[in-house]
Short mmCIF file of C-alpha atoms in Angstrom, two decimals:
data_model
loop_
_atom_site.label_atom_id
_atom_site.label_comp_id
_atom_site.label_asym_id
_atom_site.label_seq_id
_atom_site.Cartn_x
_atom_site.Cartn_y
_atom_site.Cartn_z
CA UNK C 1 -13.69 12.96 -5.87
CA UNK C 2 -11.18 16.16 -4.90
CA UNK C 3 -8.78 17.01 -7.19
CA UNK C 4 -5.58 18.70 -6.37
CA UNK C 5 -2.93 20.51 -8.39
CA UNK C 6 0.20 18.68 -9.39
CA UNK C 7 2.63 20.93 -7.17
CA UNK C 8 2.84 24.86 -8.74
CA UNK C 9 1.68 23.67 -12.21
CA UNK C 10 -1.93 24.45 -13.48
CA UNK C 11 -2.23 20.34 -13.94
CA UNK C 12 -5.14 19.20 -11.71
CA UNK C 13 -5.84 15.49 -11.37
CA UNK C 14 -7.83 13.35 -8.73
CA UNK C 15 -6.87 12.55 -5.62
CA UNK C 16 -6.83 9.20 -5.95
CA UNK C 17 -5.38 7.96 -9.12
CA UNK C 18 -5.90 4.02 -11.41
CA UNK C 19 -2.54 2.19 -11.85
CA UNK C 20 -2.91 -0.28 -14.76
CA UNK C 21 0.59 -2.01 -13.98
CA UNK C 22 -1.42 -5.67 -13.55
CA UNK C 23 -4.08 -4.84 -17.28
CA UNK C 24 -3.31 -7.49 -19.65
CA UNK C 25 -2.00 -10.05 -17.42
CA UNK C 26 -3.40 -10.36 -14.28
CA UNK C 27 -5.89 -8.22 -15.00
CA UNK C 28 -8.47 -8.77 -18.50
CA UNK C 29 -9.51 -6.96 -20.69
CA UNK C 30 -13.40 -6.77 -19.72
CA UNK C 31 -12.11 -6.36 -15.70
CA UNK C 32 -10.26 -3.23 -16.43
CA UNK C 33 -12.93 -1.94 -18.12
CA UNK C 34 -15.41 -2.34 -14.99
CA UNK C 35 -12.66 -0.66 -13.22
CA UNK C 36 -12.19 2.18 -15.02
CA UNK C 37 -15.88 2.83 -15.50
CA UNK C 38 -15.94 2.51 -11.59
CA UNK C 39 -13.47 4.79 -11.49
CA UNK C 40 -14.80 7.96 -13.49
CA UNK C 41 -18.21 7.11 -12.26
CA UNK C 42 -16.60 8.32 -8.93
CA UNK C 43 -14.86 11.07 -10.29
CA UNK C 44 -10.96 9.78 -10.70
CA UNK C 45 -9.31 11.33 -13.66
CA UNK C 46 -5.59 10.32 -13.40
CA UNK C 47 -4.96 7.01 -15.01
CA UNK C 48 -1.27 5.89 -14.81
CA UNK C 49 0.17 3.59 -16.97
CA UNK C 50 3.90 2.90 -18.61
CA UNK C 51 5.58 0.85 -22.02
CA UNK C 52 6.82 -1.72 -19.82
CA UNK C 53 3.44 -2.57 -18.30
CA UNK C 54 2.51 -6.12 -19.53
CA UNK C 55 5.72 -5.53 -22.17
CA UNK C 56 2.79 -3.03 -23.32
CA UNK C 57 -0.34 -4.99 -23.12
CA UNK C 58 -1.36 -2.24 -20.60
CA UNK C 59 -1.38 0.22 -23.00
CA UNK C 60 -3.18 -1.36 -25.69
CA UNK C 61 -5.76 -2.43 -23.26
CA UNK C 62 -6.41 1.10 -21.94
CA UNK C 63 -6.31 2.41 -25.60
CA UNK C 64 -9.15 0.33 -26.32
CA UNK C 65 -11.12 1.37 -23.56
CA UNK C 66 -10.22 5.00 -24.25
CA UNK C 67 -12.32 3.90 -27.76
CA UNK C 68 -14.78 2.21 -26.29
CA UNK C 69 -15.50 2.98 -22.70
CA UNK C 70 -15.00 5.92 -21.67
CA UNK C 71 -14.24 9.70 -23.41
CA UNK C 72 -10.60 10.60 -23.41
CA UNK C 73 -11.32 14.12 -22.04
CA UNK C 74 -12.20 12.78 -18.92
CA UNK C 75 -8.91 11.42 -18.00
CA UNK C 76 -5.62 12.87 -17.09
CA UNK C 77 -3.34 10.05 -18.73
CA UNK C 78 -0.10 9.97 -16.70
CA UNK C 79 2.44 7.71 -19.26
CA UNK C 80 5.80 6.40 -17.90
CA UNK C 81 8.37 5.81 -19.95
CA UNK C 82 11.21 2.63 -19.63
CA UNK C 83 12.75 4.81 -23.31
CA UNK C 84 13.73 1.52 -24.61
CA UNK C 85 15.19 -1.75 -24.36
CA UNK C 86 18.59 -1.26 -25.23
CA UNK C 87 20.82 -0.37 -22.56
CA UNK C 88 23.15 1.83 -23.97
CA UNK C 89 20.58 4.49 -24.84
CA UNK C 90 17.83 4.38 -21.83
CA UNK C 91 17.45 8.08 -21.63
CA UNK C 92 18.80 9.31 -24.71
CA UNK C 93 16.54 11.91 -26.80
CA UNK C 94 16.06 9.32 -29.55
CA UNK C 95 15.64 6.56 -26.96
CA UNK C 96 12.77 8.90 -24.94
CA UNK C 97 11.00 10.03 -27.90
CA UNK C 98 10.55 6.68 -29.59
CA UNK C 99 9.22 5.18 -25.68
CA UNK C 100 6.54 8.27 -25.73
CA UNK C 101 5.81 7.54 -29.68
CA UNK C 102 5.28 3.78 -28.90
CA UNK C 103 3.21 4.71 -26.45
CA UNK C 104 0.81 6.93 -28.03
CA UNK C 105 0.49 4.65 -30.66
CA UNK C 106 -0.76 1.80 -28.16
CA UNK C 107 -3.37 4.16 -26.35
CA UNK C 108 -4.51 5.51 -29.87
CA UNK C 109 -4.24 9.32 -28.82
CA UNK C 110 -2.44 12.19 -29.86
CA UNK C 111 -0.61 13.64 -26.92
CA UNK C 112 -0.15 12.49 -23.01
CA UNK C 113 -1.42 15.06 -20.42
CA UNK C 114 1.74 13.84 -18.20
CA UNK C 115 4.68 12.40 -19.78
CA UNK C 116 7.14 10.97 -16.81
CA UNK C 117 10.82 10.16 -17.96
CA UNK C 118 13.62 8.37 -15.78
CA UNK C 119 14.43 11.02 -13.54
CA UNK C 120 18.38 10.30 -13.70
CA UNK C 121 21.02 9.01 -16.48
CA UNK C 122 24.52 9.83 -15.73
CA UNK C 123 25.06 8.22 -19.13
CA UNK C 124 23.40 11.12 -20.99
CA UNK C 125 24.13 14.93 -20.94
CA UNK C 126 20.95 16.53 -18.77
CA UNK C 127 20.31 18.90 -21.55
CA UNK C 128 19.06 16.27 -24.40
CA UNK C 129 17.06 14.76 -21.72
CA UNK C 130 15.19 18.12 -21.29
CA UNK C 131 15.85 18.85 -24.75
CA UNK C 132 13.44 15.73 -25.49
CA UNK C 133 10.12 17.51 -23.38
CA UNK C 134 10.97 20.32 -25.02
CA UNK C 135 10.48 18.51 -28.39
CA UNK C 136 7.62 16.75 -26.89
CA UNK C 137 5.53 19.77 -25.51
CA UNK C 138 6.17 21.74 -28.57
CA UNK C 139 5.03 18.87 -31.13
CA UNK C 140 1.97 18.59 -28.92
CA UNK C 141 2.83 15.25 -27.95
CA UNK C 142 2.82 15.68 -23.92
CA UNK C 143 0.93 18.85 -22.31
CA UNK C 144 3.41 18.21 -18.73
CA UNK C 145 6.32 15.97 -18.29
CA UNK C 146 7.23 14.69 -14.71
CA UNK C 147 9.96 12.11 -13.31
CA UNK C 148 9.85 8.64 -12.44
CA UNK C 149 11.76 7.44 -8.85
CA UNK C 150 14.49 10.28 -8.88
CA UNK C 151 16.59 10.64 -5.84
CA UNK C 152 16.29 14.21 -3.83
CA UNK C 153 19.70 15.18 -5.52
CA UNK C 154 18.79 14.56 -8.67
CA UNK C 155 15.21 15.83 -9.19
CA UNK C 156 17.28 19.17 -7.43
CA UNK C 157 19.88 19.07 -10.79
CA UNK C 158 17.31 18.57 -12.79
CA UNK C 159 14.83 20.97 -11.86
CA UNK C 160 17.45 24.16 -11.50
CA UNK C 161 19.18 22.52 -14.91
CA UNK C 162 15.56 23.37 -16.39
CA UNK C 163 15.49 26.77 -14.64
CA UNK C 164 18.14 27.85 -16.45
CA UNK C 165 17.45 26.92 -19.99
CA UNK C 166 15.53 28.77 -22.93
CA UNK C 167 12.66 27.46 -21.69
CA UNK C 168 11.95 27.07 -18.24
CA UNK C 169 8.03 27.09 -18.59
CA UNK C 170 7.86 24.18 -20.95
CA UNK C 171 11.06 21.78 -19.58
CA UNK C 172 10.69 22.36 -15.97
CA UNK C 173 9.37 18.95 -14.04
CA UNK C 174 5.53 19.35 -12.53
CA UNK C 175 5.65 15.85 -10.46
CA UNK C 176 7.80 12.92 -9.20
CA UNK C 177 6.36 9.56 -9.27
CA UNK C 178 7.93 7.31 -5.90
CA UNK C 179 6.88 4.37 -3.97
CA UNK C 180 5.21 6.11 -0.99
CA UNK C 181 3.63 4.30 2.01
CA UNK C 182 3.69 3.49 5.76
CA UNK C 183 6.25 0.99 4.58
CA UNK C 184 8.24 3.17 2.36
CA UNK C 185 8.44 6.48 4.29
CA UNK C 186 12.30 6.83 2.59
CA UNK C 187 11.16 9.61 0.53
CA UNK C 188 10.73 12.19 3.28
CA UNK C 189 14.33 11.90 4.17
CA UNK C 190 15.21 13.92 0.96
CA UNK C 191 12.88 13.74 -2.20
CA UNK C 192 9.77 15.10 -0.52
CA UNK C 193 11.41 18.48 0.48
CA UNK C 194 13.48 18.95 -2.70
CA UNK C 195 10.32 18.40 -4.55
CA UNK C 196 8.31 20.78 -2.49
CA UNK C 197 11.22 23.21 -2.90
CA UNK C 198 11.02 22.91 -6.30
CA UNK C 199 7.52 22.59 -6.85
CA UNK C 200 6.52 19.61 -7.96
CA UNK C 201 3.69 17.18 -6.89
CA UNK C 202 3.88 13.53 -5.68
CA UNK C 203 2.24 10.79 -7.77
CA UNK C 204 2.45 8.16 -4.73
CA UNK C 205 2.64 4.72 -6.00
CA UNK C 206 1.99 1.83 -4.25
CA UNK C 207 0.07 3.40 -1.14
CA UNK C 208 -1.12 0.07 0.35
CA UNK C 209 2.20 -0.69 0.86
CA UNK C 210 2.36 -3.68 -2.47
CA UNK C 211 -0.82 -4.87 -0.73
CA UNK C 212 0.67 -5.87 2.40
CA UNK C 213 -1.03 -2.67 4.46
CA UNK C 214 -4.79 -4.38 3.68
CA UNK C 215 -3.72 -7.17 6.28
CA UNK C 216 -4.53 -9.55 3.74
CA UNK C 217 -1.17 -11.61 4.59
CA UNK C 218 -1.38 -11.42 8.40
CA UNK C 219 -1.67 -15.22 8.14
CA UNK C 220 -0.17 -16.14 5.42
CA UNK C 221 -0.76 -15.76 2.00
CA UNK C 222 -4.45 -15.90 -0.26
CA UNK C 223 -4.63 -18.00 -3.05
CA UNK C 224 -6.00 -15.15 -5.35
CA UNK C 225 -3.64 -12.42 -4.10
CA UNK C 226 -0.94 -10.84 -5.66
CA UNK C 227 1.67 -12.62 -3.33
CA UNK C 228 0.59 -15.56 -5.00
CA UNK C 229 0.79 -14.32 -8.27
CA UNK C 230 4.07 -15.79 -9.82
CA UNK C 231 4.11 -12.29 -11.48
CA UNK C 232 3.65 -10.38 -8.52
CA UNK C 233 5.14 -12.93 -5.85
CA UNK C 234 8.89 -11.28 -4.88
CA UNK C 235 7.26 -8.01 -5.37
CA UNK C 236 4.75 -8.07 -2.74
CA UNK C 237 7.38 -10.16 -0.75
CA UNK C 238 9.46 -7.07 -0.53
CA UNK C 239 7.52 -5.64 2.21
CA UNK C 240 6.78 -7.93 4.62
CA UNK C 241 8.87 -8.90 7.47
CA UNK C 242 8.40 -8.51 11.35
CA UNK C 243 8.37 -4.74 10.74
CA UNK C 244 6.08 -4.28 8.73
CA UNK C 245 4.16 -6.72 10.83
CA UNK C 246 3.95 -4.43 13.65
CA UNK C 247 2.78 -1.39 10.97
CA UNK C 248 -0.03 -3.71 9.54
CA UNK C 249 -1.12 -4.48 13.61
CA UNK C 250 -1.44 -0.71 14.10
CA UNK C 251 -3.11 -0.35 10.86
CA UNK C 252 -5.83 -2.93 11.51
CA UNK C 253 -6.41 -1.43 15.43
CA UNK C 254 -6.61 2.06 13.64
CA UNK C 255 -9.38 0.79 11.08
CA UNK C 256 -11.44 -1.41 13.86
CA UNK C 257 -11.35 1.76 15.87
CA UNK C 258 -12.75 3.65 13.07
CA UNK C 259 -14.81 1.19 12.08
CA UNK C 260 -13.59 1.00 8.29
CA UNK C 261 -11.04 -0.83 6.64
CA UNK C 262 -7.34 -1.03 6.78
CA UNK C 263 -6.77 -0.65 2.78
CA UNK C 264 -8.98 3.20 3.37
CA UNK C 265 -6.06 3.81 6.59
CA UNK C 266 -3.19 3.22 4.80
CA UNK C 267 -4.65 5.04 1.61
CA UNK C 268 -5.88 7.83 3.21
CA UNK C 269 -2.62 8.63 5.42
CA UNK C 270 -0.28 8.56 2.10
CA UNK C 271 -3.43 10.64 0.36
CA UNK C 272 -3.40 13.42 2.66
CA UNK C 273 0.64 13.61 3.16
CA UNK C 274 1.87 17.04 2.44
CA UNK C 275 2.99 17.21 -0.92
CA UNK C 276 1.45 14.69 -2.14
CA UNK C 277 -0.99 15.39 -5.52
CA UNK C 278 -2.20 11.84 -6.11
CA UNK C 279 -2.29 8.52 -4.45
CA UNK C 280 -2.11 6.00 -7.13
CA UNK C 281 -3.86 2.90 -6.48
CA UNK C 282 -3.81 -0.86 -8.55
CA UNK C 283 -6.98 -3.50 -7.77
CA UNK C 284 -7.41 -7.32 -8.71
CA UNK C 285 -10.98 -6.03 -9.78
CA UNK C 286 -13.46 -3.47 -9.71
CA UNK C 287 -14.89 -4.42 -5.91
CA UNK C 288 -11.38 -4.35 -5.06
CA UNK C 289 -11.27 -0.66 -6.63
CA UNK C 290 -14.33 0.37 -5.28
CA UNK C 291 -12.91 -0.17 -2.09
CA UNK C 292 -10.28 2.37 -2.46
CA UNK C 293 -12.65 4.96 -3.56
CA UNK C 294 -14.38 4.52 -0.52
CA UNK C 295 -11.54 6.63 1.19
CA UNK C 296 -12.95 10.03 -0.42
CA UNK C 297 -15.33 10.31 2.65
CA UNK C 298 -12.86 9.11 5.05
CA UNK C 299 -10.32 11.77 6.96
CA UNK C 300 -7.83 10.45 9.91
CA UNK C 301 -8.10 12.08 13.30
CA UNK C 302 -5.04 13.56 14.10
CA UNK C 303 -4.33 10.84 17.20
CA UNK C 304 -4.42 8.41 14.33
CA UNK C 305 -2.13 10.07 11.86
CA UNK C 306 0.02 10.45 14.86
CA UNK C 307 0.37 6.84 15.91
CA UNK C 308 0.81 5.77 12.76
CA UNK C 309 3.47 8.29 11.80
CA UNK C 310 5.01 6.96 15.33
CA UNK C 311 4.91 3.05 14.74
CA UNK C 312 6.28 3.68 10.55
CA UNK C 313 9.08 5.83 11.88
CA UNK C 314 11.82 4.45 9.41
CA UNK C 315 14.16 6.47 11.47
#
């Protein structure tokens, strides 16, 4: 699999990145380690996971992998942080580093290769937010840090408010993690060209559009998908509706015409986006997965790409 730098940073991870948002729950133990074994068979290194995953059960599952299953040098461990529980304190510098210590404790490692923080709390002063990488990076905690789902505005502030302090090199944001897909195109309104500005990669989540781009709901709803999942039910519900009906249609004519499947369209257009470092991908299972990685040989002809930027217009 290609790997890409994480916008101007010397990070490189795979093109196609492992979500873990479902291990622990919908996913077992002994599934998400076929997956992940599928996975850096084919050459993916970024594996994303978060605290809040499974109320951690992601984590602990992946640590125990990362003992048993695979070497931790050949991943790039992307960890989100939720900070903590109590409202009041969400992105405070006590409140981040205790999130990013709980969560090296669960994976059993010493340090995160990219630590992502909320990208915005108007409740804390900007400075002890960046204070808290700075703390981070120079324990040897977190190699990169990133942000999770900031608006164009505020990855801006952030980024120049890192520019400017006594140490750019270390605090300064490498990525932005954002829910990126034929169905959720609102990023390029603002976030993809601040971040580009800025230079920081894209660690798209959700490329398949929640699942709904794989046509699997077209006629209603499978038994063993996530819509059904009482977990994962209003989640994937979020993205259907009679426009993303006619998306899907276009997606399935593009993938007959191409003669592959729908899920490797929608993946590969968000994949090959400008700006875009990773595409960060979740599977019920390890065919599911394999699936995915079958985009790596896959590239869109540019009539394609066009149509389907034409039809997902959220303009």
């Amino acid at each position: 699999m290609q790997r890409r730098p994480v916008g101007a940073s010397g990070l490189e991870v795979s093109r196609v990145g492992l979500g873990t948002m479902t291990w622990g729950e919908d996913t077992p133990p002994a599934e998400a380690a076929e997956q992940l074994r599928a996975f850096v068979d084919a050459g993916g290194t970024l594996v994303e996971t978060a605290d809040d995953y499974g109320a951690g059960a992601a984590q602990q599952v992946l640590g125990g992998l990362l003992r048993r299953t695979v070497a931790r040098d050949d991943l790039v461990i992307a960890g989100r942080g939720t900070a903590t529980r109590v409202p009041d304190e969400r992105a405070s510098r006590s409140a981040l580093l205790r999130s990013l210590d709980t969560t090296l404790h669960r994976l059993g490692v010493d340090h995160l290769d990219l630590w992502q923080f909320p990208g915005w709390d108007p409740r804390v002063p900007l400075d002890e937010m960046l204070s808290a990488v700075q703390i981070a990076v120079y324990s040897g905690r977190v190699r990169y840090a990133g942000l999770v789902a900031p608006r164009g505005w505020q990855l801006a502030t952030i980024a120049a408010g890192a520019a400017a302090g006594p140490d750019p090199a270390v605090c300064r944001p490498v990525s932005a993690q954002v829910e990126y897909s034929l169905l959720a195109r609102e990023p390029e309104a603002e976030l993809l060209p601040a971040a580009r500005h800025h230079g920081l990669g894209i660690l798209a989540w959700a490329p398949l559009g929640r699942g709904v781009l794989t046509g699997k709901y077209t006629d209603g709803t499978p038994a063993d998908s996530r819509g059904a999942s009482a977990l994962l039910a209003s989640y994937v519900e979020a993205r259907r509706g009679e426009h993303s009906a006619r998306i899907v249609h276009s997606v399935l004519t593009a993938a007959d015409g191409l003669g592959t499947s729908p899920l490797v369209v929608a993946l590969t257009w968000v994949r090959d986006r400008r700006g875009v470092a990773s595409a960060v991908v979740g599977a019920r299972d390890a065919a599911q997965l394999r699936a995915s990685l079958a985009a790596e040989d896959v590239t869109l002809p540019a009539e394609i790409r066009t149509a389907l930027d034409d039809v997902s217009d959220p303009v």
